[in-house]
XYZ file of C-alpha atoms in Angstrom:
622
model
C 0.000 0.000 0.000
C 2.740 2.492 0.796
C 4.299 1.677 -2.566
C 0.980 2.174 -4.320
C 0.486 5.474 -2.545
C 3.884 6.541 -3.832
C 2.873 5.605 -7.393
C -0.345 7.568 -7.108
C 1.583 10.412 -5.515
C 3.940 10.425 -8.483
C 1.016 10.441 -10.900
C -0.590 13.240 -8.937
C 2.635 15.213 -8.985
C 3.105 14.634 -12.711
C -0.492 15.610 -13.376
C -0.100 18.720 -11.254
C 3.063 19.676 -13.117
C 1.339 19.083 -16.462
C -1.638 21.176 -15.450
C 0.675 23.878 -14.179
C 2.437 23.928 -17.526
C -0.862 24.154 -19.425
C -2.056 26.936 -17.185
C 1.228 28.776 -17.602
C 1.111 28.489 -21.396
C -2.531 29.556 -21.483
C -1.843 32.488 -19.190
C 1.107 33.615 -21.297
C -0.975 33.435 -24.457
C -3.795 35.337 -22.779
C -1.401 38.101 -21.758
C -0.078 38.548 -25.299
C -3.422 38.344 -27.124
C -5.854 41.265 -27.092
C -9.489 40.513 -27.919
C -11.767 43.351 -29.009
C -15.551 43.246 -29.450
C -17.213 45.809 -31.735
C -20.571 46.267 -33.449
C -19.255 46.543 -37.022
C -18.226 43.529 -39.104
C -15.134 43.413 -41.291
C -15.954 43.473 -44.996
C -12.819 43.998 -47.072
C -9.152 44.990 -46.993
C -9.599 46.974 -50.208
C -9.735 50.599 -49.061
C -11.042 51.761 -52.441
C -14.365 49.903 -52.372
C -17.591 50.803 -50.557
C -17.301 47.620 -48.479
C -13.698 48.420 -47.635
C -14.694 51.854 -46.357
C -17.240 50.581 -43.820
C -16.280 51.083 -40.149
C -15.541 47.395 -39.515
C -13.209 47.243 -42.513
C -11.501 50.533 -41.660
C -10.928 49.261 -38.121
C -9.146 46.072 -39.198
C -7.172 47.856 -41.894
C -5.905 50.227 -39.200
C -3.787 47.300 -37.962
C -2.806 45.728 -41.263
C -1.988 48.609 -43.560
C 0.194 51.686 -43.498
C 0.966 54.210 -46.186
C 2.404 57.623 -46.908
C -0.271 59.576 -45.040
C -3.284 59.249 -42.797
C -6.120 61.711 -42.255
C -6.475 62.897 -38.693
C -9.767 63.854 -37.043
C -9.478 67.444 -38.279
C -8.920 66.311 -41.864
C -5.223 67.110 -41.980
C -2.798 64.796 -43.763
C -0.297 63.249 -41.329
C 2.839 61.813 -42.922
C 4.461 58.502 -41.971
C 8.050 59.007 -43.096
C 8.970 55.490 -41.991
C 6.922 54.337 -44.999
C 7.939 57.056 -47.434
C 7.368 60.598 -48.606
C 4.890 62.520 -50.769
C 6.430 65.549 -52.450
C 4.766 68.139 -54.680
C 7.499 68.855 -57.233
C 5.536 71.262 -59.436
C 2.441 73.430 -59.189
C 1.877 73.724 -62.929
C 1.182 71.102 -63.929
C 0.538 69.673 -60.478
C 3.166 66.945 -60.136
C 3.523 64.673 -57.126
C 6.339 62.219 -56.449
C 5.854 59.256 -54.107
C 9.023 57.688 -52.717
C 8.876 54.458 -50.703
C 11.390 54.203 -47.866
C 14.150 51.677 -48.280
C 13.408 48.285 -46.734
C 9.601 48.574 -46.700
C 8.106 45.205 -47.557
C 4.899 43.228 -47.531
C 4.326 40.620 -44.847
C 5.457 37.856 -47.223
C 8.843 39.521 -47.612
C 8.275 40.994 -51.091
C 9.327 44.657 -51.332
C 6.691 47.359 -51.732
C 7.443 48.961 -55.106
C 6.253 51.530 -57.593
C 4.214 48.764 -59.226
C 1.943 48.672 -56.181
C 1.266 52.390 -56.592
C 0.790 51.957 -60.333
C -1.886 49.320 -59.709
C -3.749 51.710 -57.420
C -3.544 54.497 -60.006
C -4.938 52.129 -62.633
C -7.783 51.138 -60.325
C -8.673 54.638 -59.129
C -8.057 56.851 -62.174
C -10.730 55.167 -64.301
C -8.472 55.409 -67.347
C -8.603 51.681 -68.086
C -12.235 50.958 -67.171
C -14.422 49.929 -70.093
C -17.764 50.604 -68.414
C -19.367 52.844 -65.806
C -20.772 50.743 -62.957
C -24.255 51.095 -61.518
C -24.205 51.897 -57.802
C -26.699 51.188 -55.045
C -27.802 53.986 -52.723
C -25.028 53.131 -50.259
C -22.370 53.435 -52.968
C -21.794 49.689 -53.399
C -21.797 48.044 -56.817
C -25.310 47.104 -57.900
C -24.460 44.414 -60.467
C -20.979 42.947 -60.286
C -21.659 40.107 -62.746
C -21.866 42.559 -65.628
C -18.359 43.780 -64.791
C -16.587 40.425 -64.734
C -15.951 40.178 -68.477
C -14.637 43.704 -68.879
C -11.755 45.777 -67.596
C -13.610 47.264 -64.653
C -11.963 48.250 -61.396
C -15.155 50.284 -60.746
C -13.554 52.562 -58.140
C -12.832 55.847 -59.908
C -11.566 58.577 -57.585
C -12.746 62.195 -58.021
C -9.105 63.220 -57.604
C -7.238 60.637 -59.691
C -9.686 60.965 -62.578
C -7.711 64.160 -63.278
C -4.422 62.227 -63.571
C -4.989 60.741 -67.012
C -1.376 60.135 -68.063
C 0.188 56.815 -67.069
C 2.634 57.643 -64.250
C 6.354 57.025 -64.480
C 7.672 54.650 -61.836
C 10.613 52.582 -60.707
C 11.551 50.258 -57.864
C 10.783 52.690 -55.064
C 8.884 55.598 -56.544
C 6.093 56.845 -58.776
C 5.491 60.303 -60.235
C 1.956 61.475 -60.918
C 1.088 64.411 -63.185
C -2.392 65.960 -62.920
C -4.281 67.605 -65.758
C -5.535 70.293 -63.347
C -4.906 71.358 -59.740
C -6.520 69.007 -57.179
C -7.030 70.134 -53.579
C -6.881 66.591 -52.176
C -3.525 65.760 -53.780
C -1.873 64.913 -50.441
C -4.183 61.919 -49.865
C -5.277 61.071 -53.420
C -2.991 58.055 -53.906
C -1.475 55.489 -51.570
C -0.492 51.838 -51.514
C -3.528 49.581 -51.158
C -3.374 45.969 -52.405
C -0.116 44.189 -53.341
C 0.405 44.016 -57.097
C 2.343 40.751 -56.920
C -0.493 38.989 -55.099
C -3.249 40.394 -57.329
C -1.240 39.411 -60.394
C -0.689 35.846 -59.240
C -4.288 35.304 -58.170
C -5.578 36.783 -61.415
C -3.194 35.216 -63.906
C -1.572 32.090 -62.470
C -4.215 29.869 -64.082
C -4.009 31.861 -67.307
C -1.208 31.753 -69.890
C 1.436 33.940 -68.236
C 2.377 37.066 -70.224
C 6.093 37.843 -70.395
C 6.976 41.293 -69.030
C 8.402 43.638 -71.648
C 11.787 45.239 -71.148
C 10.203 48.556 -70.148
C 8.855 47.098 -66.915
C 10.990 44.029 -66.374
C 11.633 42.927 -62.821
C 15.068 44.528 -62.435
C 13.574 47.980 -63.150
C 11.193 47.413 -60.259
C 13.977 46.373 -57.940
C 12.441 42.929 -57.441
C 14.678 39.884 -57.505
C 13.623 37.330 -60.088
C 13.039 34.457 -60.062
C 11.513 34.393 -56.602
C 9.185 32.079 -54.781
C 8.369 34.608 -52.081
C 5.817 36.282 -54.321
C 3.763 33.129 -54.516
C 2.265 33.407 -51.071
C -0.225 30.709 -50.158
C -0.737 32.641 -46.921
C 0.081 36.212 -45.944
C 3.026 35.125 -43.806
C 4.192 31.764 -45.182
C 5.182 32.108 -48.859
C 5.028 29.013 -51.018
C 5.029 28.688 -54.807
C 2.008 27.040 -56.394
C 3.850 25.780 -59.442
C 7.299 25.957 -61.041
C 6.085 28.552 -63.556
C 4.556 30.780 -60.906
C 7.700 30.582 -58.785
C 9.758 32.080 -61.618
C 7.298 34.867 -62.449
C 7.611 38.425 -61.211
C 3.895 39.075 -60.884
C 4.301 42.737 -59.959
C 6.142 43.269 -63.233
C 3.416 41.380 -65.107
C 0.750 43.641 -63.623
C 2.767 46.773 -64.384
C 3.329 45.593 -67.964
C -0.398 44.984 -68.452
C -1.185 48.502 -67.219
C 1.498 50.285 -69.234
C 0.601 48.463 -72.448
C -3.157 48.264 -71.782
C -3.176 44.492 -72.187
C -6.894 43.763 -72.030
C -6.417 39.999 -71.792
C -4.533 40.456 -68.520
C -6.421 43.492 -67.253
C -9.846 41.819 -67.250
C -8.893 39.212 -64.600
C -6.599 41.687 -62.805
C -9.427 44.196 -62.329
C -11.865 41.449 -61.307
C -9.400 40.071 -58.741
C -8.593 43.531 -57.417
C -12.310 44.127 -56.797
C -13.024 40.855 -55.026
C -9.970 39.005 -53.665
C -9.692 41.065 -50.471
C -13.370 40.742 -49.458
C -14.137 38.868 -46.248
C -15.743 35.887 -47.998
C -12.812 35.564 -50.403
C -10.257 35.801 -47.591
C -12.113 33.159 -45.600
C -11.516 30.763 -48.486
C -8.024 31.956 -49.472
C -5.870 34.246 -47.330
C -3.430 35.015 -50.148
C -4.717 38.570 -50.562
C -4.346 39.252 -46.826
C -0.695 40.147 -47.358
C -0.157 43.418 -45.497
C 2.450 46.103 -44.921
C 1.363 47.171 -41.415
C 2.273 45.927 -37.923
C -0.244 43.061 -38.036
C -1.372 40.557 -40.647
C -4.667 38.673 -40.897
C -4.368 34.949 -40.274
C -8.049 33.989 -40.072
C -11.394 35.412 -41.208
C -14.818 34.211 -40.124
C -17.106 36.534 -42.119
C -19.467 38.524 -39.960
C -18.013 37.102 -36.764
C -14.293 37.385 -36.236
C -10.911 38.353 -37.652
C -7.663 37.058 -36.141
C -4.452 39.003 -36.686
C -0.870 38.215 -35.725
C 2.266 40.293 -35.443
C 3.847 41.027 -38.829
C 7.523 40.154 -38.401
C 8.374 41.800 -41.723
C 7.186 45.207 -40.525
C 10.026 47.672 -39.888
C 8.051 50.889 -39.505
C 7.670 53.336 -36.644
C 4.758 51.622 -34.859
C 5.411 47.889 -34.335
C 2.889 45.498 -32.829
C 2.575 45.366 -29.062
C 0.770 42.016 -28.921
C 1.532 38.694 -30.550
C -2.075 38.581 -31.780
C -5.274 40.612 -31.833
C -8.757 39.165 -32.217
C -11.528 41.434 -33.496
C -14.999 40.051 -32.789
C -18.223 41.368 -34.331
C -20.517 38.491 -33.375
C -21.804 39.937 -30.100
C -24.781 42.220 -29.512
C -23.983 45.344 -27.435
C -25.099 43.906 -24.084
C -23.372 40.605 -24.890
C -20.154 42.543 -25.449
C -20.454 43.930 -21.933
C -21.097 40.444 -20.537
C -18.027 39.136 -22.368
C -15.936 41.930 -20.852
C -17.175 41.028 -17.394
C -16.326 37.336 -17.880
C -12.839 38.094 -19.300
C -13.704 36.711 -22.748
C -12.709 40.043 -24.291
C -10.382 42.836 -23.211
C -11.897 45.846 -24.984
C -15.462 46.578 -26.050
C -16.872 49.379 -28.190
C -20.630 48.768 -28.261
C -23.327 51.178 -29.389
C -23.757 53.834 -26.716
C -27.142 53.342 -25.023
C -28.435 53.715 -21.484
C -28.756 49.913 -21.194
C -25.130 49.451 -22.197
C -23.964 52.057 -19.717
C -25.982 50.471 -16.911
C -24.493 47.067 -17.706
C -20.962 48.508 -17.746
C -21.615 50.114 -14.363
C -22.336 46.632 -13.045
C -18.799 45.466 -13.802
C -16.691 46.365 -10.810
C -13.606 48.272 -11.887
C -14.541 48.628 -15.563
C -13.112 51.755 -17.180
C -15.441 53.552 -19.611
C -14.044 56.083 -22.078
C -16.473 58.548 -23.668
C -16.114 60.164 -27.054
C -17.946 61.917 -29.863
C -18.265 60.709 -33.428
C -20.231 61.662 -36.551
C -21.994 65.028 -36.791
C -25.784 64.795 -36.826
C -27.131 67.486 -39.131
C -30.530 68.660 -40.284
C -30.463 68.900 -44.069
C -33.487 70.382 -45.838
C -34.838 68.969 -49.086
C -35.660 71.571 -51.714
C -37.489 69.330 -54.180
C -40.049 67.671 -51.894
C -43.065 69.765 -52.877
C -43.468 71.096 -49.327
C -42.971 74.470 -47.686
C -39.205 74.383 -48.312
C -39.583 73.879 -52.089
C -39.684 77.020 -54.254
C -42.031 75.249 -56.670
C -44.713 75.187 -53.957
C -45.274 78.932 -54.211
C -47.206 80.805 -56.897
C -44.916 83.827 -56.783
C -41.482 84.668 -55.392
C -40.942 80.959 -54.800
C -37.222 81.155 -54.122
C -37.630 83.965 -51.588
C -40.595 82.329 -49.854
C -38.934 78.902 -49.658
C -35.735 80.408 -48.251
C -37.773 82.290 -45.662
C -39.535 79.094 -44.638
C -36.271 77.152 -44.348
C -34.484 79.814 -42.310
C -37.535 80.251 -40.083
C -37.673 76.524 -39.357
C -33.974 76.228 -38.576
C -34.053 79.514 -36.661
C -36.752 78.161 -34.384
C -34.371 75.555 -32.985
C -32.246 76.074 -29.882
C -29.228 73.892 -30.653
C -27.836 74.001 -27.125
C -31.160 72.822 -25.720
C -31.321 70.072 -28.340
C -27.835 68.875 -27.395
C -28.802 68.808 -23.727
C -31.966 66.836 -24.489
C -29.979 64.266 -26.434
C -27.114 64.101 -23.945
C -24.664 64.804 -26.757
C -21.871 67.245 -27.584
C -22.946 70.372 -29.507
C -21.310 70.703 -32.935
C -20.727 73.694 -35.218
C -19.209 71.602 -38.024
C -21.074 71.967 -41.325
C -18.446 70.289 -43.490
C -17.909 67.149 -41.422
C -16.786 65.460 -44.658
C -13.479 67.278 -44.165
C -13.134 66.477 -40.493
C -13.785 67.921 -37.061
C -11.493 70.919 -36.538
C -10.879 72.031 -32.982
C -12.603 75.321 -33.790
C -15.267 75.428 -36.498
C -16.801 78.579 -37.937
C -19.842 79.528 -35.846
C -23.176 78.593 -37.350
C -25.438 81.502 -38.262
C -29.139 80.973 -37.545
C -31.993 83.290 -38.471
C -33.962 84.736 -35.537
C -36.614 82.384 -34.187
C -39.883 82.723 -36.077
C -43.094 83.508 -34.217
C -46.233 82.058 -35.677
C -46.639 80.397 -39.053
C -44.510 81.327 -42.066
C -45.092 81.889 -45.774
C -48.547 83.475 -45.947
C -48.717 84.477 -42.252
C -51.857 82.423 -41.684
C -52.471 80.667 -38.412
C -52.329 77.178 -39.953
C -49.279 75.198 -38.876
C -46.780 74.475 -41.638
C -46.336 70.704 -42.091
C -42.771 69.407 -41.997
C -41.906 65.749 -42.618
C -38.740 64.775 -40.755
C -36.879 61.730 -42.066
C -34.933 59.962 -39.311
C -33.852 56.606 -37.952
C -35.368 56.640 -34.465
C -33.772 53.284 -33.680
C -30.891 55.371 -32.373
C -31.836 56.814 -28.950
C -29.862 60.014 -29.534
C -31.744 60.776 -32.730
C -35.032 59.815 -31.119
C -34.391 62.319 -28.330
C -33.446 65.008 -30.843
C -36.641 64.445 -32.823
C -38.798 64.829 -29.742
C -37.106 68.086 -28.812
C -37.160 69.394 -32.402
C -40.877 68.690 -32.664
C -41.601 70.643 -29.505
C -39.399 73.630 -30.377
C -40.641 73.901 -33.978
C -44.286 73.754 -32.893
C -43.848 77.004 -30.994
C -42.831 78.674 -34.278
C -45.764 77.305 -36.268
C -44.288 74.108 -37.715
C -46.059 70.762 -37.314
C -43.338 68.097 -37.487
C -44.313 64.586 -38.572
C -41.732 61.814 -38.255
C -40.918 59.674 -41.281
C -39.135 56.774 -39.604
C -36.727 54.566 -41.524
C -34.139 51.939 -40.692
C -32.465 52.443 -44.100
C -31.739 56.145 -44.258
C -29.446 56.039 -47.306
C -32.004 54.296 -49.491
C -34.948 56.439 -48.394
C -33.044 59.683 -48.939
C -32.592 58.871 -52.615
C -35.528 56.680 -53.515
C -38.356 58.982 -52.407
C -37.203 62.609 -52.071
C -40.829 63.765 -52.222
C -41.608 61.867 -49.006
C -39.543 64.104 -46.708
C -38.853 67.806 -46.154
C -35.948 67.635 -43.740
C -33.666 64.770 -42.748
C -31.551 64.138 -39.669
C -28.355 62.791 -41.212
C -25.120 61.494 -39.671
C -22.201 62.926 -41.655
C -18.877 61.090 -41.754
C -15.418 62.143 -42.885
C -14.686 61.658 -46.596
C -11.603 59.889 -47.966
C -11.096 62.954 -50.195
C -12.217 65.791 -47.908
C -12.691 68.636 -50.404
C -14.113 66.380 -53.118
C -16.596 64.990 -50.573
C -17.884 68.491 -49.805
C -18.408 69.150 -53.513
C -20.241 65.848 -53.921
C -22.669 66.819 -51.146
C -23.229 70.529 -51.797
C -22.385 71.386 -55.394
C -25.337 71.581 -57.807
C -26.027 68.056 -59.022
C -23.364 66.563 -56.732
C -23.222 62.774 -56.465
C -24.397 62.816 -52.832
C -26.450 66.033 -52.927
C -29.654 64.682 -51.383
C -31.159 68.120 -50.744
C -31.375 69.272 -54.360
C -29.712 72.540 -53.377
C -28.379 74.481 -56.367
C -26.595 77.817 -56.128
C -24.240 79.150 -58.834
C -22.449 81.370 -56.302
C -21.794 78.382 -54.030
C -20.664 76.308 -57.008
C -18.083 78.960 -57.920
C -16.613 78.969 -54.410
C -16.555 75.171 -54.180
C -14.955 74.836 -57.609
C -12.240 77.227 -56.501
C -11.688 75.191 -53.330
C -11.461 71.970 -55.340
C -8.565 73.334 -57.381
C -6.717 75.003 -54.512
C -3.519 73.075 -53.792
C -2.833 75.163 -50.673
C -4.697 73.494 -47.753
C -5.125 76.759 -45.827
C -6.575 78.502 -48.877
C -8.986 75.629 -49.440
C -10.176 75.842 -45.801
C -10.726 79.595 -46.176
C -12.902 78.986 -49.220
C -14.921 76.404 -47.315
C -15.638 79.039 -44.665
C -17.073 81.226 -47.445
C -19.130 78.278 -48.686
C -20.511 77.704 -45.198
C -21.702 81.305 -45.081
C -23.644 80.786 -48.310
C -25.262 77.622 -46.952
C -26.162 79.374 -43.693
C -27.894 82.113 -45.649
C -29.798 79.622 -47.789
C -31.114 77.768 -44.745
C -30.405 74.267 -45.971
C -28.242 72.722 -43.255
C -27.880 72.968 -39.495
C -25.320 70.934 -37.506
C -26.663 69.820 -34.147
C -24.556 67.350 -32.176
C -21.884 64.693 -32.438
C -22.994 61.110 -31.950
C -21.839 59.832 -28.523
C -19.542 56.781 -28.586
C -17.735 54.798 -25.949
C -15.160 52.122 -25.327
C -14.499 50.137 -22.174
C -11.930 47.834 -20.649
C -11.598 46.004 -17.361
C -8.242 46.570 -15.631
C -9.057 43.770 -13.203
C -9.463 41.180 -15.966
C -7.113 38.306 -16.738
C -6.039 39.666 -20.127
C -3.292 42.076 -21.116
C -3.054 45.551 -19.634
C -4.708 48.075 -21.957
C -3.350 51.630 -21.825
C -4.102 54.631 -24.011
C -7.579 53.454 -25.022
C -9.956 56.021 -26.557
C -13.503 55.830 -27.888
C -13.464 54.974 -31.615
C -14.708 57.574 -34.104
C -16.460 55.239 -36.531
C -17.099 58.059 -38.988
C -13.371 58.634 -39.539
C -11.650 57.631 -42.757
C -8.716 56.194 -40.847
C -8.917 54.315 -37.530
C -5.208 53.486 -37.286
C -4.873 56.110 -34.570
C -7.411 54.324 -32.390
C -5.097 51.307 -32.305
C -2.256 53.226 -30.612
C -2.796 51.009 -27.561
C -2.032 47.920 -29.684
C 1.252 49.315 -30.992
C 4.525 50.095 -29.282
């Protein structure tokens, strides 16, 4: 028996040591892996597509991709010289040279070259596209099948459309010449998807074109032959066949662009559009090759993205953790529960009273508040109501302007902000960004009684809004009360699909409560919203004087001059009574310092309406 007890004691000791080892390994992994739960799903790594510009995609790309510049919250271009430089070498014609820093490479070890920039120019300039795509109301492609048999990148940029000449390029640079001045030149072009990966995925099953001497691999500074370009995964390169291992795919792509080789460009453009989408990456991670501090290693569409440290990254902001997990499969209250049970380390749920109450129930949880998109009232001028000049028998323009300014003038913005529990905003052009000091908004004096014909009948106003958001619901209630005192009878037109309703039935609403996000091209985004006939001009506002000022801003290559012109444009909009900024949407993030996971420092609330969320990830970088 004593001997048997010793045997069992040895087994117990061995088991205890084994369990201790497992616990130690698990604990170490937990301390080097950060798990984040958010309410937006990842859609694509392609920053040039509508899906790639959604908040969930922008969030993930903030870890995986770097470039020459980022846009800060105020809309200013911030350079990353560890990646390279953007230099304006001439004003007339506007000429911009992009130079990639020495040693910058993709996560599979292949250098970032001028060919990568050339591919993005080809995709965004529209010079090679054979058709104009049809877009849905949210800006996504309506019918992709019709594009598959044509050269169709379907992502033309309002800035790069003015750079019609094929750029010159070499191993580490590209020079772009514009046909006219472009205000957004500092952020118009950047590295997006890797040319060598897009080329291989598009053409490896096709007869492989031979690069011409003008763009052969040595001119790109890429060693050939090389197997590292044939990445079966974003971090573990492996050739798929002997022929693919000896092909410089970046040179093949560059050759197809320079010589407008339709046979190659059709599959290249199709692959560029689709290979980096979540569903495609779930099946094949080849296009997940990145140049940032992290690289995607797993995608579960709609649910989760797993990223690991990119060992090939040599830039200024290396990864702090060995891995980051971004979850989008949890409802807001479930995110809070997961934080409390140590399943996740950071949460950024929708800001509601229920969420805040649940967070308060987690002892020690740290909640960080912030402010996001600007909620604006924008008035429709083609609805057939009191704000439409066509509704009046005489002096329609004057009467409609009077009605619009009277309605907006009846609103006490500070009281509205207090009712909604949100930060007051003066920012009209939120497409540019949120400067620390915006030009003050001018409102007409509050109207007393009904407008237009001075009768006692209340003027009907149909307010389009998504009341599923508690902040907007609170604003609507307060707006209705305030406007009633000035003779306006507000009726709510509720919708859960604001973008579609704005465009599909403009005669169904008179004023809309719209969240306005930052635009990837700030000045061009303002023109799209407020110039006569602009692509996103939902109000129908048309003013030749405003158009002249905006056109001047769009061709101003001096950022300070462009901002000054926007201040003039705001004055014209104030006078026309077509837009009134109210508040910024409240947002929050939370972490639990008492949890078992890694220590999170420097956390802020994410601004989902920003073009670039790389700055939010400062806590995940060294």
